[in-house]
Tab-separated table of C-alpha atoms and ligand atoms in Angstrom:
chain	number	residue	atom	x	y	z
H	1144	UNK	CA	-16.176	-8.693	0.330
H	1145	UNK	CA	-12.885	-7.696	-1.388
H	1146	UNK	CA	-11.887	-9.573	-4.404
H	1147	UNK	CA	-8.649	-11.336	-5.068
H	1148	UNK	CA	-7.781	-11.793	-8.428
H	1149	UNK	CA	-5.990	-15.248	-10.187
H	1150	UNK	CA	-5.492	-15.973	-13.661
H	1151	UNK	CA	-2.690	-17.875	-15.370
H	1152	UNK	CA	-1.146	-19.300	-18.517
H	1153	UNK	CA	0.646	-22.691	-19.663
H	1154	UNK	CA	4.042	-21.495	-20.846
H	1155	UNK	CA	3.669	-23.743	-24.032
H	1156	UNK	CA	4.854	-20.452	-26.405
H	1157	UNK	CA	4.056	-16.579	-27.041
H	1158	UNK	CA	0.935	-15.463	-26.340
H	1159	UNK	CA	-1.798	-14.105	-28.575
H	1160	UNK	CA	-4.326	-11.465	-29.188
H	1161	UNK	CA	-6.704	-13.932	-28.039
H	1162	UNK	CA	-4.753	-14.021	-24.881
H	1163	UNK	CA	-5.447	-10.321	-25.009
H	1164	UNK	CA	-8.650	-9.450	-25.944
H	1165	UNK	CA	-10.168	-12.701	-23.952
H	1166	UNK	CA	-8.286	-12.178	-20.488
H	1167	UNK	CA	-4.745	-9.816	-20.386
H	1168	UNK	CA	-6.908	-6.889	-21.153
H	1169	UNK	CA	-9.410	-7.425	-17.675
H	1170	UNK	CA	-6.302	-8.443	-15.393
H	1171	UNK	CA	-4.615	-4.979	-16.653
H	1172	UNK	CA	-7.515	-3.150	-15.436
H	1173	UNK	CA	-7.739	-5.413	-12.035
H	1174	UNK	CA	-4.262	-4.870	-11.201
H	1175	UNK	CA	-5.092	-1.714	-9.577
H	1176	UNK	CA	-8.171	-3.181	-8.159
H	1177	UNK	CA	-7.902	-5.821	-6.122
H	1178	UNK	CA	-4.946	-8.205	-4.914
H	1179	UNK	CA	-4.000	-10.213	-8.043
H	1180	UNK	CA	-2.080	-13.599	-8.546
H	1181	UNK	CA	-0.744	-14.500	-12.130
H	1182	UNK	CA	-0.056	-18.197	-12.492
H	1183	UNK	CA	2.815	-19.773	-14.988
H	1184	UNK	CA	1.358	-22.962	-15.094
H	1185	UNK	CA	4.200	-25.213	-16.052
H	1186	UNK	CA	3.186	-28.502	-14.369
H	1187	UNK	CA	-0.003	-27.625	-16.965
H	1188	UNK	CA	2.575	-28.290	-19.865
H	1189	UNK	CA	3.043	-32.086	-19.399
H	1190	UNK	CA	-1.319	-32.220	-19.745
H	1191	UNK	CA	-0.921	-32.877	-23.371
H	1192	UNK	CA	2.523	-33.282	-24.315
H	1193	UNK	CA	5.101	-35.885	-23.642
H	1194	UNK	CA	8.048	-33.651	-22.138
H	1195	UNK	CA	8.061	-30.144	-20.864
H	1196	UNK	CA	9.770	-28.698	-24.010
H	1197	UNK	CA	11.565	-25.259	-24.161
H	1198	UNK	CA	9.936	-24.823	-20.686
H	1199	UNK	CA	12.543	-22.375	-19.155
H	1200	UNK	CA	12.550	-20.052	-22.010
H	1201	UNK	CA	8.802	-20.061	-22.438
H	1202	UNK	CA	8.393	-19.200	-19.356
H	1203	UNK	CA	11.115	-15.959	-19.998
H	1204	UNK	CA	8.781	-15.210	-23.103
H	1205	UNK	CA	5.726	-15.207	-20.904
H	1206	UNK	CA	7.104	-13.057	-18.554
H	1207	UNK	CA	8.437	-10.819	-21.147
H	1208	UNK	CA	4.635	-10.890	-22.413
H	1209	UNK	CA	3.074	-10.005	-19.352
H	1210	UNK	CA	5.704	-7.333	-19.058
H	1211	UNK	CA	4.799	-5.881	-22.457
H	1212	UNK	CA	0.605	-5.537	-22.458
H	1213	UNK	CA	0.980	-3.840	-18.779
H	1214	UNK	CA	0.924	-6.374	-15.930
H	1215	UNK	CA	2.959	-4.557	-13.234
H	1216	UNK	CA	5.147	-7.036	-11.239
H	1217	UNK	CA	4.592	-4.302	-8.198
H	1218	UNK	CA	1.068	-5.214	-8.288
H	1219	UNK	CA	0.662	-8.615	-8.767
H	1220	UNK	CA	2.488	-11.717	-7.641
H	1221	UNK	CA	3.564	-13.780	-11.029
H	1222	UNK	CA	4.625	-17.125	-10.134
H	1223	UNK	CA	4.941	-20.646	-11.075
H	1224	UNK	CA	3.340	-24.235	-9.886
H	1225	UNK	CA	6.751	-25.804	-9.837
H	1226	UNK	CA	7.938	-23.708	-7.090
H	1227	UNK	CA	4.829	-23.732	-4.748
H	1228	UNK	CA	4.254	-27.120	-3.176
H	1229	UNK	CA	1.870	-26.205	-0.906
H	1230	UNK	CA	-0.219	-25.379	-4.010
H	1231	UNK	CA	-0.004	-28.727	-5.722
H	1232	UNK	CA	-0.662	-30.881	-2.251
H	1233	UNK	CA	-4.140	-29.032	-2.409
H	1234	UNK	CA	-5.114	-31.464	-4.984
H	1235	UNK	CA	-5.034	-34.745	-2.856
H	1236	UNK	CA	-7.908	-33.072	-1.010
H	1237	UNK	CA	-9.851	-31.748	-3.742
H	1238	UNK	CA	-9.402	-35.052	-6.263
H	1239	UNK	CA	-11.554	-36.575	-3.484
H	1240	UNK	CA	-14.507	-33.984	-3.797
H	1241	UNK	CA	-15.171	-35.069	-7.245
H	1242	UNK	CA	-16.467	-38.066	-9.122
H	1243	UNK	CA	-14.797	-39.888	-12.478
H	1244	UNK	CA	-17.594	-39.127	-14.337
H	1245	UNK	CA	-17.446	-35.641	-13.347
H	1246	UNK	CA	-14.132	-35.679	-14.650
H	1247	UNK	CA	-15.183	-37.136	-17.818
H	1248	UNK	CA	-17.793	-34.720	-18.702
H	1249	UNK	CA	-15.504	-31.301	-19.143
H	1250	UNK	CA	-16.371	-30.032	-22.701
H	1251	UNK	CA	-12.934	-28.423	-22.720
H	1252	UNK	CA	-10.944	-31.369	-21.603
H	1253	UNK	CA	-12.781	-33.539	-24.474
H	1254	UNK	CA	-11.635	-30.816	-27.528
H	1255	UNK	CA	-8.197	-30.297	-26.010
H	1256	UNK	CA	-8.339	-34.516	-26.239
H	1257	UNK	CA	-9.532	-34.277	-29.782
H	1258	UNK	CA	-6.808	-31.625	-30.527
H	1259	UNK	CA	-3.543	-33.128	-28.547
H	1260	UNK	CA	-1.356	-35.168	-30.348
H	1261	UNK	CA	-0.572	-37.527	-27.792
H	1262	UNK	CA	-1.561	-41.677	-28.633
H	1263	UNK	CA	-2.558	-42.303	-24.792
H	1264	UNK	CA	-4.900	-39.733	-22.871
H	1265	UNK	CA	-3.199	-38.986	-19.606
H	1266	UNK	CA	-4.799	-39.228	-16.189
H	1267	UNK	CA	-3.283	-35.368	-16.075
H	1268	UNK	CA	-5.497	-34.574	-18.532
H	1269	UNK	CA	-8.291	-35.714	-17.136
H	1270	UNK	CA	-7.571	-34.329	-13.240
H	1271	UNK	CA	-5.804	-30.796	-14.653
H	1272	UNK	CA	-9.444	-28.793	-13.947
H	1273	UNK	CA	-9.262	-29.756	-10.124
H	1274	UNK	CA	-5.638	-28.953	-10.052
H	1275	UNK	CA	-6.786	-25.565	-11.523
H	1276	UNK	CA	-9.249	-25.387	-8.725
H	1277	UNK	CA	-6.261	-25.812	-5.962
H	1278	UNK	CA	-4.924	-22.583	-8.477
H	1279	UNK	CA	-7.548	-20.628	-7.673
H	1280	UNK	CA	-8.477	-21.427	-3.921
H	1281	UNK	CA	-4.620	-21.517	-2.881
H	1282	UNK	CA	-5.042	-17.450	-2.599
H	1283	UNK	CA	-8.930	-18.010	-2.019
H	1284	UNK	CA	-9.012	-15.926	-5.170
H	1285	UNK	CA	-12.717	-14.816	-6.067
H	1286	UNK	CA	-12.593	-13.451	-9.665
H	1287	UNK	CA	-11.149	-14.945	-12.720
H	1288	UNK	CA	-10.723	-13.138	-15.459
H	1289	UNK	CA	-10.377	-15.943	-18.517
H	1290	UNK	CA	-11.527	-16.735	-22.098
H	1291	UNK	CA	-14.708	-19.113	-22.797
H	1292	UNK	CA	-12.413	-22.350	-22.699
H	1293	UNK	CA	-11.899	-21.650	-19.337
H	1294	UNK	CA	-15.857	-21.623	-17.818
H	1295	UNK	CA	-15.922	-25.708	-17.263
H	1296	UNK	CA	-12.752	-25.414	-15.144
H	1297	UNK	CA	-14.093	-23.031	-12.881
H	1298	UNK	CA	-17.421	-24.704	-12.088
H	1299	UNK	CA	-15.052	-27.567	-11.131
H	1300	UNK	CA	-13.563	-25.044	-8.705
H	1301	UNK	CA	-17.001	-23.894	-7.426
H	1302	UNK	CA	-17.799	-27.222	-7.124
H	1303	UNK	CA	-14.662	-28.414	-5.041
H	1304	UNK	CA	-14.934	-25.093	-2.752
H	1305	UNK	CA	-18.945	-25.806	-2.204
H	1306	UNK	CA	-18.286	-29.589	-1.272
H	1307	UNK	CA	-14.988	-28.814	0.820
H	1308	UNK	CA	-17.057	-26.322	2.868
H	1309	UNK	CA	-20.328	-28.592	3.319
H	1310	UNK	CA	-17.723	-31.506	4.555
H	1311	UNK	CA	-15.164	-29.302	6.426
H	1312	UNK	CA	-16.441	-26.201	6.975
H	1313	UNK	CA	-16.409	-22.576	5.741
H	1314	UNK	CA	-12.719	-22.377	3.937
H	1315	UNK	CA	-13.097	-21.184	0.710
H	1316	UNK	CA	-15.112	-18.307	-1.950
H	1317	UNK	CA	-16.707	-19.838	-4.698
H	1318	UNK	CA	-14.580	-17.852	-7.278
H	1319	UNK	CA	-16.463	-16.003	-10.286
H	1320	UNK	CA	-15.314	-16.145	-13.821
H	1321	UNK	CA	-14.621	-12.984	-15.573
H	1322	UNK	CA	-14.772	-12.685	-19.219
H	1323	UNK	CA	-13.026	-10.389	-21.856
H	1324	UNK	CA	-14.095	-8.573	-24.435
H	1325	UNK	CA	-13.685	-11.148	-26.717
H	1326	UNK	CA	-14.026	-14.670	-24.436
H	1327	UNK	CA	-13.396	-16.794	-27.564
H	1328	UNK	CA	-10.975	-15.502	-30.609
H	1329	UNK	CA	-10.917	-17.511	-33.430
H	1330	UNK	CA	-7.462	-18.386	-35.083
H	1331	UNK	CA	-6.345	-17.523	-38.660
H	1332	UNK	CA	-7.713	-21.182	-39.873
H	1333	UNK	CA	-11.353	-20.425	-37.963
H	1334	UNK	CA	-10.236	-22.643	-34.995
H	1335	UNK	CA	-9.660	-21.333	-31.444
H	1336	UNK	CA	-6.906	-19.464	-31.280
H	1337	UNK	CA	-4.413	-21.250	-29.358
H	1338	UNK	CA	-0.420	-21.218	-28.902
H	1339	UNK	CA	-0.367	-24.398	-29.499
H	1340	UNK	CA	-2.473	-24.979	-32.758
H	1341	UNK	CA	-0.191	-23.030	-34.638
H	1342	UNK	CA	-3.039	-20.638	-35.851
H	1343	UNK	CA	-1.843	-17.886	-33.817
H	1344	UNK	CA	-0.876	-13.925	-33.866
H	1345	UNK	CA	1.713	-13.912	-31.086
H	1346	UNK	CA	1.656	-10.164	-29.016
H	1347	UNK	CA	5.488	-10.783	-30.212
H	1348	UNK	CA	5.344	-11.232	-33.545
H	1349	UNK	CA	7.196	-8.703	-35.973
H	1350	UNK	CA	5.470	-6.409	-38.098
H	1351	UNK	CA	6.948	-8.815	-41.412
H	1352	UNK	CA	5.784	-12.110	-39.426
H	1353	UNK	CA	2.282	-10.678	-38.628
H	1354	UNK	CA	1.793	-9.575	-42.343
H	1355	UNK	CA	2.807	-13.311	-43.204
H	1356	UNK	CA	0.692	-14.822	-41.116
H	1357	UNK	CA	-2.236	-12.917	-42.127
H	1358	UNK	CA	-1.547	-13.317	-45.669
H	1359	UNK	CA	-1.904	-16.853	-45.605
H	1360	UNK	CA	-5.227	-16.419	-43.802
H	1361	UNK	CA	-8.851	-18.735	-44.949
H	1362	UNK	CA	-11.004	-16.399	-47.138
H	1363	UNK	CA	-13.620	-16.785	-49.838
H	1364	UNK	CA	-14.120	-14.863	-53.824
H	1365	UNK	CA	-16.532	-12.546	-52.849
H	1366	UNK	CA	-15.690	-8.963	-53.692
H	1367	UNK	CA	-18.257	-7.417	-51.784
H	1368	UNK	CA	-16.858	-7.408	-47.579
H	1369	UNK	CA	-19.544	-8.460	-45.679
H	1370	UNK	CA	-19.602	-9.387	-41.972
H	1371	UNK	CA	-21.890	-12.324	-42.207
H	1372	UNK	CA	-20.559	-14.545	-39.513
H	1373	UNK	CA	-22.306	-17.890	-40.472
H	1374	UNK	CA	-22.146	-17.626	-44.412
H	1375	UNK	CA	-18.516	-16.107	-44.542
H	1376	UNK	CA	-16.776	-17.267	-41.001
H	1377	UNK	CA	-12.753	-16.692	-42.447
H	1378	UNK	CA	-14.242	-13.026	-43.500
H	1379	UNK	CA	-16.034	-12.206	-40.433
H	1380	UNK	CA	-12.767	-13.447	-38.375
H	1381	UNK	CA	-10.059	-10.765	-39.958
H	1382	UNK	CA	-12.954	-8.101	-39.395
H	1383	UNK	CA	-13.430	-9.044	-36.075
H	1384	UNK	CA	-9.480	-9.348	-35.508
H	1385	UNK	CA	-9.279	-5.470	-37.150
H	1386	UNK	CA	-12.133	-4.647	-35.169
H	1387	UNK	CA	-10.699	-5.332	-31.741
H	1388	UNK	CA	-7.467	-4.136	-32.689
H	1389	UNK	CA	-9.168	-0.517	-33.588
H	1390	UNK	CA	-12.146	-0.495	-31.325
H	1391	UNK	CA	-14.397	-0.567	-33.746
H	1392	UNK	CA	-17.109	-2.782	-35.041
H	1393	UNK	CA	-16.556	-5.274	-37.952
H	1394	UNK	CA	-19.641	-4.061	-39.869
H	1395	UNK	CA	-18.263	-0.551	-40.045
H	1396	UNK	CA	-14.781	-1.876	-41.420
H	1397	UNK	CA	-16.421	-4.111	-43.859
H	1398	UNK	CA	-18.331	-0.942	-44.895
H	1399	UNK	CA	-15.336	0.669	-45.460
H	1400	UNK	CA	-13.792	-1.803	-47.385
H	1401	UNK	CA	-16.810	-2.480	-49.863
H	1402	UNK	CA	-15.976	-4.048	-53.378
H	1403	UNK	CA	-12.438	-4.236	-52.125
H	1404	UNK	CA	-12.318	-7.852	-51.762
H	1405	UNK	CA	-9.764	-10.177	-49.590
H	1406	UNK	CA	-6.728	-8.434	-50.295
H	1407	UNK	CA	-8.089	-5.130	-49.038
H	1408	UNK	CA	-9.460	-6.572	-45.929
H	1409	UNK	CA	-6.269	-8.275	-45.403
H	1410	UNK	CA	-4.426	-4.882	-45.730
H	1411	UNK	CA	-6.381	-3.202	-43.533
H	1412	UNK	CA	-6.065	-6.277	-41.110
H	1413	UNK	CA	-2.806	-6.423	-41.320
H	1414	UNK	CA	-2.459	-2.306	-40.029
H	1415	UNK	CA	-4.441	-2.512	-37.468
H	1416	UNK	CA	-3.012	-5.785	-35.995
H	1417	UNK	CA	0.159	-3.848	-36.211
H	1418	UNK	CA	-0.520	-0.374	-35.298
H	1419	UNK	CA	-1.865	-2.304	-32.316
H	1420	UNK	CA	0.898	-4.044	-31.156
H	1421	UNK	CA	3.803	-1.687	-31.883
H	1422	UNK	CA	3.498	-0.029	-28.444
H	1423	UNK	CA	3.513	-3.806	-26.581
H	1424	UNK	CA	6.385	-4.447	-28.865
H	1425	UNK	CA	8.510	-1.383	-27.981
H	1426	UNK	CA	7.701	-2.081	-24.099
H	1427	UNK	CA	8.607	-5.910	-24.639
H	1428	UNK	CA	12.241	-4.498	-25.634
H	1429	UNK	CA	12.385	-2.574	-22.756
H	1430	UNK	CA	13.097	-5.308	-20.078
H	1431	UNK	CA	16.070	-7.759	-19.697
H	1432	UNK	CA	15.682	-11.296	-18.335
H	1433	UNK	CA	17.753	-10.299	-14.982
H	1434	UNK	CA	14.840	-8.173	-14.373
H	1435	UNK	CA	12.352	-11.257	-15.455
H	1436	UNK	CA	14.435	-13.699	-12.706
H	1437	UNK	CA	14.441	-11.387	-10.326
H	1438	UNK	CA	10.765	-11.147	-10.749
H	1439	UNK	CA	9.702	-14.928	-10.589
H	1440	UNK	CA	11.984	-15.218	-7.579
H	1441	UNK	CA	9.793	-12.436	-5.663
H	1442	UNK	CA	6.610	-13.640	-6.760
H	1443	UNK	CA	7.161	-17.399	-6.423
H	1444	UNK	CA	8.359	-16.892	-2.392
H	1445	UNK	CA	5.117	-14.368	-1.915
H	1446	UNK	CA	2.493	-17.036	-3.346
H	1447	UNK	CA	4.552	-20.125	-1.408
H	1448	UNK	CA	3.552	-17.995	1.835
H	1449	UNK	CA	0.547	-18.059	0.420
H	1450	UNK	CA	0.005	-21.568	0.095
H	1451	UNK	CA	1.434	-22.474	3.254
H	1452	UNK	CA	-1.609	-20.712	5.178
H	1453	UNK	CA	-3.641	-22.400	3.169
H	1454	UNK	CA	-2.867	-25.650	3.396
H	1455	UNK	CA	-2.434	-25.309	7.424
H	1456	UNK	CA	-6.291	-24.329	6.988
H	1457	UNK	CA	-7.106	-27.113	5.206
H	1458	UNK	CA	-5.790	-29.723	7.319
H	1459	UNK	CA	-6.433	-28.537	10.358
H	1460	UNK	CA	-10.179	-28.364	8.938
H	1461	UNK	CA	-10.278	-31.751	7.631
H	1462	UNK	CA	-8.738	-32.561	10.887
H	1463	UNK	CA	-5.405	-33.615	10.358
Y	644	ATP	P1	-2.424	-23.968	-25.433
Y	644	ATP	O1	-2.733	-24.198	-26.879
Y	644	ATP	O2	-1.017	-24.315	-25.093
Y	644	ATP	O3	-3.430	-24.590	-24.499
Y	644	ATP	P2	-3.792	-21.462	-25.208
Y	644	ATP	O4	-3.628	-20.529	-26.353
Y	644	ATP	O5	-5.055	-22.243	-25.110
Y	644	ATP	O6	-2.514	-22.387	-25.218
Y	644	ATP	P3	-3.718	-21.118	-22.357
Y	644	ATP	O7	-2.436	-20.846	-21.656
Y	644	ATP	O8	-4.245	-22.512	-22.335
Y	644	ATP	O9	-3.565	-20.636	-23.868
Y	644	ATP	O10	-4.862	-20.131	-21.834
Y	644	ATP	C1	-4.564	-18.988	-21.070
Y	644	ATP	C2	-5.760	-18.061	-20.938
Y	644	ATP	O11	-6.058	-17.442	-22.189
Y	644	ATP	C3	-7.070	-18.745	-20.530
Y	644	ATP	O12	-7.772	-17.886	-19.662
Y	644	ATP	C4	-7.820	-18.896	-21.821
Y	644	ATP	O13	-9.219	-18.924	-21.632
Y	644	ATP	C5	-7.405	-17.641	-22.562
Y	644	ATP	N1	-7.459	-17.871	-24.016
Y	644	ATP	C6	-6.690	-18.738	-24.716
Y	644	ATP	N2	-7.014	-18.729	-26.015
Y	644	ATP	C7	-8.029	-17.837	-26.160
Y	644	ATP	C8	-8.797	-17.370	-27.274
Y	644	ATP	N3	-8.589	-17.844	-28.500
Y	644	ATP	N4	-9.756	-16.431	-27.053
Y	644	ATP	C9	-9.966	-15.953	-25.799
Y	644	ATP	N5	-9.277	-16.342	-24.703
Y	644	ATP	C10	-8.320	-17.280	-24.873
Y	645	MG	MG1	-5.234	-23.851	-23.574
């Protein structure tokens, strides 16, 4: 069977090396594949947060992001949930496939609950994982390439495309999850890294905010770098963050660095997070938002044809 590719992102701010090392890096490498949809998920937004914020220029940023680590807008269809409807009415169907308690029992849901601001828990939060699933079985895509987060929300979509085919017959793949290199990053305070958690190296951060930001990074007294990733967990992070960033291993940096202590391995962090990104930053300055518009217009009428053979399938399976 040929694969079709779908991943996405909420455009709640810049995204971050774990962006890239947990799923940009695979869907560069997929473009030339397979068939690959990339979702803006901006009905995602308004999970956890009251309003939509900034939501037009996040979504420009995102763009310009994708743009920068490689995503080719001739190979993939980029588009957003706002402008597909034919995507979103794929969740009536689907909500019914699953049970409350179901819904209640997503590990990821229940930390981005502990983690949200919010004072009331929306139903939104609680039903976002099947409205992923109508994501990923709008373009009956097969292979997801996402970070760790991710895995409960597409066994919800397995789930949905099992029970939808046992009830209605044979419509949909039961979609794989691919992971990157790095499926969970952790953030400059140990934390996930997450746009939203402000704990973040953004792909568009300057070389001056970078060093900042990894200045003011967790570590312990010890003079002697160690990757120890139990005992010394801030350590181990900026050697695993220098690591990726060099393609090589943390243990072999640490080495390097010896007696050296925090300030070297922040140095040396602090390089090779930049060295690293200099070539997505120059490529990020390359492209205007005409050319972003212009891009979102193409891809947002492609995946709404899309949709619209989908959803045809789906009721005229279900019978209606
Ligand atoms: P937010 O805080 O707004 O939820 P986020 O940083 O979690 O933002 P998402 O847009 O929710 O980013 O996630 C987009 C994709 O990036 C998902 O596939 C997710 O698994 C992956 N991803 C996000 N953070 C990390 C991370 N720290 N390590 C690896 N992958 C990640
Ligand atoms: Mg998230």
């Amino acid at each position: 069977m040929n694969d079709v590719v779908l991943t996405g992102d909420r455009p709640t701010g810049s995204l971050h090396l774990g962006h890239y090392f947990g799923s940009l890096a695979n869907r560069v490498t997929l473009q030339d594949k397979f068939p690959m949809y990339v979702l803006i998920a901006d009905y995602q937004v308004i999970t956890d947060r009251d309003l939509p914020g900034a939501i037009q220029r996040n979504i420009t940023e995102l763009l310009l992001d994708y743009l920068a680590v490689g995503i080719d807008p001739a190979k993939v269809t980029i588009f957003q949930h706002s402008a597909v409807p034919e995507l979103n009415q794929l969740l009536l169907p689907f909500l019914s496939l699953v049970s409350v308690s179901e819904l209640h029992r997503n590990p990821t849901v229940k930390d981005e609950i502990a983690h949200s601001s919010q004072r009331a828990v929306s139903g939104l939060m609680f039903t976002y994982p099947v409205h992923q699933a109508a994501d990923i079985l709008f373009c009956k895509g097969t292979l997801v390439p996402v970070g760790k987060d991710q895995l409960p929300h597409v066994e919800v979509t397995r789930l949905v495309a099992r029970r939808f085919n046992e009830r209605y017959g044979e419509v949909f793949p039961e979609p794989e999850a691919m992971m990157g290199e790095r499926p969970l990053l952790q953030g400059l305070d140990g934390g996930k890294m997450s746009k939203s958690r402000g704990n973040a190296i953004a792909l568009s951060a300057t070389e001056d905010e970078t060093a900042a930001l990894i200045r003011k990074a967790r570590t312990d007294s010890e003079r002697l770098i160690t990757f120890d990733e139990t005992r010394r967990p801030e350590v181990a992070n900026l050697l695993t963050l220098a690591g990726l960033c060099l393609g090589r291993s943390p243990q072999d940096i640490a080495e390097e660095i010896g007696d050296g202590g925090a300030s070297a391995l922040k140095r040396l962090a602090t390089e090779a997070v930049n060295e690293f990104l200099r070539p997505i930053r120059k490529r990020r300055a390359e492209h205007t938002e005409e050319e972003v518009r212009q891009i979102l217009t193409a891809g947002n009428a492609a995946a709404r044809e899309r949709a619209i053979m989908t959803l045809d399938e789906v009721r005229a399976a279900m019978g209606f």
